[in-house]
Coordinates of C-alpha atoms in Angstrom, one line a residue:
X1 CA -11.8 -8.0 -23.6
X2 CA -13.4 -4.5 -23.9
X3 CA -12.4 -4.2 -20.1
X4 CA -9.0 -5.5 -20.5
X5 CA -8.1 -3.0 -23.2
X6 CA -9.9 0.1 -21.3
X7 CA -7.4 -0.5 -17.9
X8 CA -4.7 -1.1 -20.5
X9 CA -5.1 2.0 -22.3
X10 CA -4.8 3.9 -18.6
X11 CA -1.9 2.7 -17.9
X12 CA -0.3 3.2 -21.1
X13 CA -1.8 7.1 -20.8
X14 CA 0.1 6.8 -16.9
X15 CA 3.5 6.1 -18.1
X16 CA 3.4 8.5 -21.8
X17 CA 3.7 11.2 -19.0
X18 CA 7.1 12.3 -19.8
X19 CA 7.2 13.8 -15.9
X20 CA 6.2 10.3 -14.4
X21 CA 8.9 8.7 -16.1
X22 CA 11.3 10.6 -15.5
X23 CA 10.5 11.3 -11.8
X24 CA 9.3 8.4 -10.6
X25 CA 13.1 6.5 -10.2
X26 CA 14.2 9.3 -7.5
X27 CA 10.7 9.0 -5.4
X28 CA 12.5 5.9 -4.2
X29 CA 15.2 7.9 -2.5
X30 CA 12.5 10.3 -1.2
X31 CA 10.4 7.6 0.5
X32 CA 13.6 5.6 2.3
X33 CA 14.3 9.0 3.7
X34 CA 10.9 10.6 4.8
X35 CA 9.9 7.1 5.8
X36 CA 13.4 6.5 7.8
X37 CA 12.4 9.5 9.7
X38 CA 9.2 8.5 10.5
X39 CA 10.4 5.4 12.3
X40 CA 12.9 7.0 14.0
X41 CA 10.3 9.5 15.6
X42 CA 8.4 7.0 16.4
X43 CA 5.2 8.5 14.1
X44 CA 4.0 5.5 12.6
X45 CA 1.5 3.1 14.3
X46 CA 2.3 -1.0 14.3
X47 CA 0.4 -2.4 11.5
X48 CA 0.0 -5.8 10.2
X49 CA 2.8 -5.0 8.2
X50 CA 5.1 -3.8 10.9
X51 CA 5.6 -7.4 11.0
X52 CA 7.6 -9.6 8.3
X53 CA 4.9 -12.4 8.7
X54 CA 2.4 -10.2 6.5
X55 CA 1.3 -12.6 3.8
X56 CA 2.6 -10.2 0.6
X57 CA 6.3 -10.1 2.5
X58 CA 6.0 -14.3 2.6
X59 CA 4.3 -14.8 -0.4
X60 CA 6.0 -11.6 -2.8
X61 CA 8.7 -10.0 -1.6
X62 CA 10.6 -13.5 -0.3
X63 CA 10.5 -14.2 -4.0
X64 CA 10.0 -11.1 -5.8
X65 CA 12.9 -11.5 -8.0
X66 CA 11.3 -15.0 -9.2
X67 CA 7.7 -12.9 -9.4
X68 CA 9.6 -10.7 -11.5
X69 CA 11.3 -12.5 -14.2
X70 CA 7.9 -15.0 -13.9
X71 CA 6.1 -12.3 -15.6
X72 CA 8.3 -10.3 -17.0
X73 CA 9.5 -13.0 -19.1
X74 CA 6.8 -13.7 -21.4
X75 CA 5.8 -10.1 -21.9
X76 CA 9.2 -9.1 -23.2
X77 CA 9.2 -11.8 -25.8
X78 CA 5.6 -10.9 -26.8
X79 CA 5.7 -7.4 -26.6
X80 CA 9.8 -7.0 -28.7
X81 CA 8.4 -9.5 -30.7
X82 CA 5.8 -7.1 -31.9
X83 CA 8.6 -5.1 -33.4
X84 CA 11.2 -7.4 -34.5
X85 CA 10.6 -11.4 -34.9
X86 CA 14.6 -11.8 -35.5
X87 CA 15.8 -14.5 -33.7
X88 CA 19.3 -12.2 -33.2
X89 CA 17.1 -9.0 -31.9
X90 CA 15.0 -11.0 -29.0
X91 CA 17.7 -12.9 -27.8
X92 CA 19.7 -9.4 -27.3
X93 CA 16.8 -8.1 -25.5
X94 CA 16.5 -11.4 -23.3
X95 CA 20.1 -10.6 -22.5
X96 CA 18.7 -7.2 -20.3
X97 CA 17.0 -10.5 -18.2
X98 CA 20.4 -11.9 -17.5
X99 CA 22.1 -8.7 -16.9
X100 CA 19.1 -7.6 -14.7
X101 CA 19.7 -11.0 -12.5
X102 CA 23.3 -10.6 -12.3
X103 CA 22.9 -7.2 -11.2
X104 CA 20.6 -8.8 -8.6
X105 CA 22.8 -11.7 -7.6
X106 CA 25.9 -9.6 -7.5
X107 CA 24.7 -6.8 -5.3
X108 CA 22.9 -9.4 -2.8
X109 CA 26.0 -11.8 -2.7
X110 CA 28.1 -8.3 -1.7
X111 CA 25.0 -7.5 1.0
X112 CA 25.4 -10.6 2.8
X113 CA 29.7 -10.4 2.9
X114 CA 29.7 -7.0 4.4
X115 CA 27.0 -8.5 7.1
X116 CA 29.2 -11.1 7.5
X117 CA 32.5 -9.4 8.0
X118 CA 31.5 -7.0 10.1
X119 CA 29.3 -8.6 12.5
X120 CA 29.5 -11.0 15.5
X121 CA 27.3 -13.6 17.2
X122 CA 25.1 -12.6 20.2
X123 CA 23.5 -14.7 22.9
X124 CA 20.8 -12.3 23.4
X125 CA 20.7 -8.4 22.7
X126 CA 23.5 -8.0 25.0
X127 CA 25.5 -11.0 25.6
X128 CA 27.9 -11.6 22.9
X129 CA 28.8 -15.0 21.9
X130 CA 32.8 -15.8 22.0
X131 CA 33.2 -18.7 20.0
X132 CA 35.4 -18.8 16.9
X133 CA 33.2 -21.4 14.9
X134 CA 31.0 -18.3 14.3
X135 CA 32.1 -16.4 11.8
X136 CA 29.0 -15.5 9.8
X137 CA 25.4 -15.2 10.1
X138 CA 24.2 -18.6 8.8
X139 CA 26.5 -20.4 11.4
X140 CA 25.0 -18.3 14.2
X141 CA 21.2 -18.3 13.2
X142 CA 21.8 -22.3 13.0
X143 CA 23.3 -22.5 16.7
X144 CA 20.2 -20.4 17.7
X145 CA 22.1 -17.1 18.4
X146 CA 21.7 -13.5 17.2
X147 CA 23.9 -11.5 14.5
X148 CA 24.5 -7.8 14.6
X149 CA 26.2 -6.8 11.7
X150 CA 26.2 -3.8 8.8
X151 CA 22.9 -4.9 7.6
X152 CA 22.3 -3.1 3.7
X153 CA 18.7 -3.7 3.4
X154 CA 18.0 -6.3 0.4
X155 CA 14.3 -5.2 0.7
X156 CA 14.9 -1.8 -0.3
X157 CA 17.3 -2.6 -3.2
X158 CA 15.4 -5.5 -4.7
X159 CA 12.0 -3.7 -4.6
X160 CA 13.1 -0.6 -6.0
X161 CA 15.3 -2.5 -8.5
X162 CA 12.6 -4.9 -9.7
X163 CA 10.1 -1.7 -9.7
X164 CA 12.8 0.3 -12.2
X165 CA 13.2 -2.8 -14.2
X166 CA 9.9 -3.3 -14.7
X167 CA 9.0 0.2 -15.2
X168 CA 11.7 -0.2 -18.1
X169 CA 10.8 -3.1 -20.0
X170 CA 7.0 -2.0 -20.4
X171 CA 7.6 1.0 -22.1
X172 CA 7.3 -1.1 -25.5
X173 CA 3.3 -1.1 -24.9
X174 CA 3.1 2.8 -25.2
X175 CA 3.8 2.7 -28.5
X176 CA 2.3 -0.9 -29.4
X177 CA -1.3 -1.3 -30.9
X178 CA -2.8 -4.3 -29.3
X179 CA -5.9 -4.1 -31.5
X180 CA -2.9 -5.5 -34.1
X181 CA -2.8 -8.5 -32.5
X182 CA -4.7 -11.6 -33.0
X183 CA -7.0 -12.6 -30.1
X184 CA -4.9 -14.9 -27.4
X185 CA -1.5 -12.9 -27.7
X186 CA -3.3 -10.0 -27.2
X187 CA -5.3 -11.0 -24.5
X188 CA -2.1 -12.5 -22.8
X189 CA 0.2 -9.4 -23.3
X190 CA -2.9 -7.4 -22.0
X191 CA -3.0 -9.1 -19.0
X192 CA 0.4 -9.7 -18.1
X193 CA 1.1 -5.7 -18.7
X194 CA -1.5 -5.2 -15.7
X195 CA 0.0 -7.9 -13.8
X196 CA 3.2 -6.2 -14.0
X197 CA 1.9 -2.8 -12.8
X198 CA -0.2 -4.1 -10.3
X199 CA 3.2 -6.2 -9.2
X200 CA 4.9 -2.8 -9.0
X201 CA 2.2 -1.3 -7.1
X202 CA 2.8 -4.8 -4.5
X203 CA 6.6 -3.4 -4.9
X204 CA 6.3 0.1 -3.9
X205 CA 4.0 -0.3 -1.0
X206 CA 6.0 -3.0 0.5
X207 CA 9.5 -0.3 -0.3
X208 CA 7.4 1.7 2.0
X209 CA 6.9 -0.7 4.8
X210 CA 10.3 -1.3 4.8
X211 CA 11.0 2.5 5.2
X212 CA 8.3 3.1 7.8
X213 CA 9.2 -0.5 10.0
X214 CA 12.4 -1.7 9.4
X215 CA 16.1 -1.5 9.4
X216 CA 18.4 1.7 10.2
X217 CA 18.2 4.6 7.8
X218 CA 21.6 3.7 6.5
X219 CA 20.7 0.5 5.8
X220 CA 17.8 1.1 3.8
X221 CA 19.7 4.8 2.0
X222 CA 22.2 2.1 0.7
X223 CA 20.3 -0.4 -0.6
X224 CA 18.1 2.1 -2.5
X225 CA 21.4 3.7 -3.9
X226 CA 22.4 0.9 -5.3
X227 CA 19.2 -0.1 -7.0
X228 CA 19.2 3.5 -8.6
X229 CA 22.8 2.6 -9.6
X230 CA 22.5 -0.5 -11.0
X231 CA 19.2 1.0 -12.8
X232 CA 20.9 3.7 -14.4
X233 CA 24.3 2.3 -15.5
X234 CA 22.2 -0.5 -17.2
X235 CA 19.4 1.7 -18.9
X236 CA 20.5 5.3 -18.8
X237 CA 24.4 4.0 -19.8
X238 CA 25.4 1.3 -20.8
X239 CA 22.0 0.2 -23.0
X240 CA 21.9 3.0 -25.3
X241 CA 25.8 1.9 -26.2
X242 CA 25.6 -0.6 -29.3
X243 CA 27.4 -3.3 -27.4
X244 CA 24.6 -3.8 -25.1
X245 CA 21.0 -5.7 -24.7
X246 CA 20.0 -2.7 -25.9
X247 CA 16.8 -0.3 -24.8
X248 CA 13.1 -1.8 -25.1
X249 CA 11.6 -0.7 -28.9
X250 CA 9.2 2.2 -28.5
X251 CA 8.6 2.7 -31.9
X252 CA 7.7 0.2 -34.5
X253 CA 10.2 -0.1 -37.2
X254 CA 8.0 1.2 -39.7
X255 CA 7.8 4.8 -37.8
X256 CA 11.7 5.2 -37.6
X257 CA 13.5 7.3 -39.2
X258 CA 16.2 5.9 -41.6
X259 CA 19.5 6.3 -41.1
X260 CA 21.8 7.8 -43.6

């Protein structure tokens, strides 16, 4: 447990760094375009991620929004809990879960559309296939063909989204004393809080394959624009309105000030 609260205690000291904080959302832009670069010159050497078959791209990022909420879950309900047991006050906060998926489902849904509508069906590389009954992607993948469309890269938005969200919703544990807490929910929040940064670490590095390996630099400069986007209007706008999920506690109720 010693161990636990030591790497714990790190990371807490990581993130109090005002500078990290605040800096660390924009590195994503700053990586999609020096890495976008580097695969357009050619710099970068194949890897056993240049291909999509690595096992963290199968295993993680197929499902990284289900990795996400898997863990993130339970921590947010142990960690607000830790401030406010009202049933009203962790539902709100649950509610950043649903708004956080929508965001997700909303922005991938709009992805594959604009793939759809402004692509066509190819035999091969070169040969394009003339056949009205292919009007989207799925129809021609199933026929065995090729689609070239305007191809937003989903990797670079839901990896930097889920990295932001993340990065978000933990904040609650640099103002939390674990050593509160009776043994197994302290243990649990414990480790799931290093799960989740060791999941964001799995998130950034695969942002950066995805930079270095794949798509055009458009593609990937627009799906990391709209993760920033849908990052900030929730958290930096909308969430410190009082008609909102409202921001994670980072102070215990005790500590606040009161309010005239």
């Amino acid at each position: 447990m010693a161990s636990l609260d030591v790497i714990v205690d790190k990371l807490v000291v990581l993130w109090r760094i005002p500078a990290v904080r605040q800096k660390f959302p924009w590195s994503f832009l700053l990586i999609s375009v020096v890495g976008s670069v580097l695969k357009e010159l050619e710099f970068v050497p194949q890897t056993y991620f240049s291909s999509s078959k690595n096992a963290l791209n199968v295993y993680f990022v197929k499902v990284s929004w289900g990795w996400t909420l898997l863990l993130l879950t339970p921590f947010l309900l142990l960690s607000n809990a830790s401030f406010n047991r009202s049933v009203s006050f962790l539902a709100r906060r649950l509610l950043s879960l649903v708004v956080a998926t929508a965001v997700w489902y909303v922005c991938t849904e709009t992805f594959f559309y604009i793939e759809d509508v402004t692509g066509s069906c190819y035999e091969n590389s070169l040969v394009k296939v003339d056949y009205k009954e292919f009007t989207s992607k799925a129809v021609c993948r199933r026929a065995g063909f090729h689609w070239v469309g305007y191809d937003i890269s989903g990797h670079s938005f839901i990896l930097a989204y889920s990295t932001l969200f993340i990065m978000e919703e933990i904040a609650p544990m640099s103002s939390l004393n674990t050593t509160s807490l009776s043994g197994l929910p302290r243990k649990v929040l414990s480790l799931l809080y290093i799960a989740l940064n060791l999941i964001m670490i799995i998130w950034v590095w695969m942002f950066t394959c995805t930079s270095v390996y794949f798509h055009d630099p458009s593609h990937k400069l627009l799906g990391t624009i709209c993760a920033l986007l849908g990052w900030y209007l929730t958290y930096r706008v909308w969430y410190v309105k009082p008609m909102s999920p409202g921001l994670p506690p980072q102070r215990h109720p005790k500590e606040q000030k009161p309010h005239a």
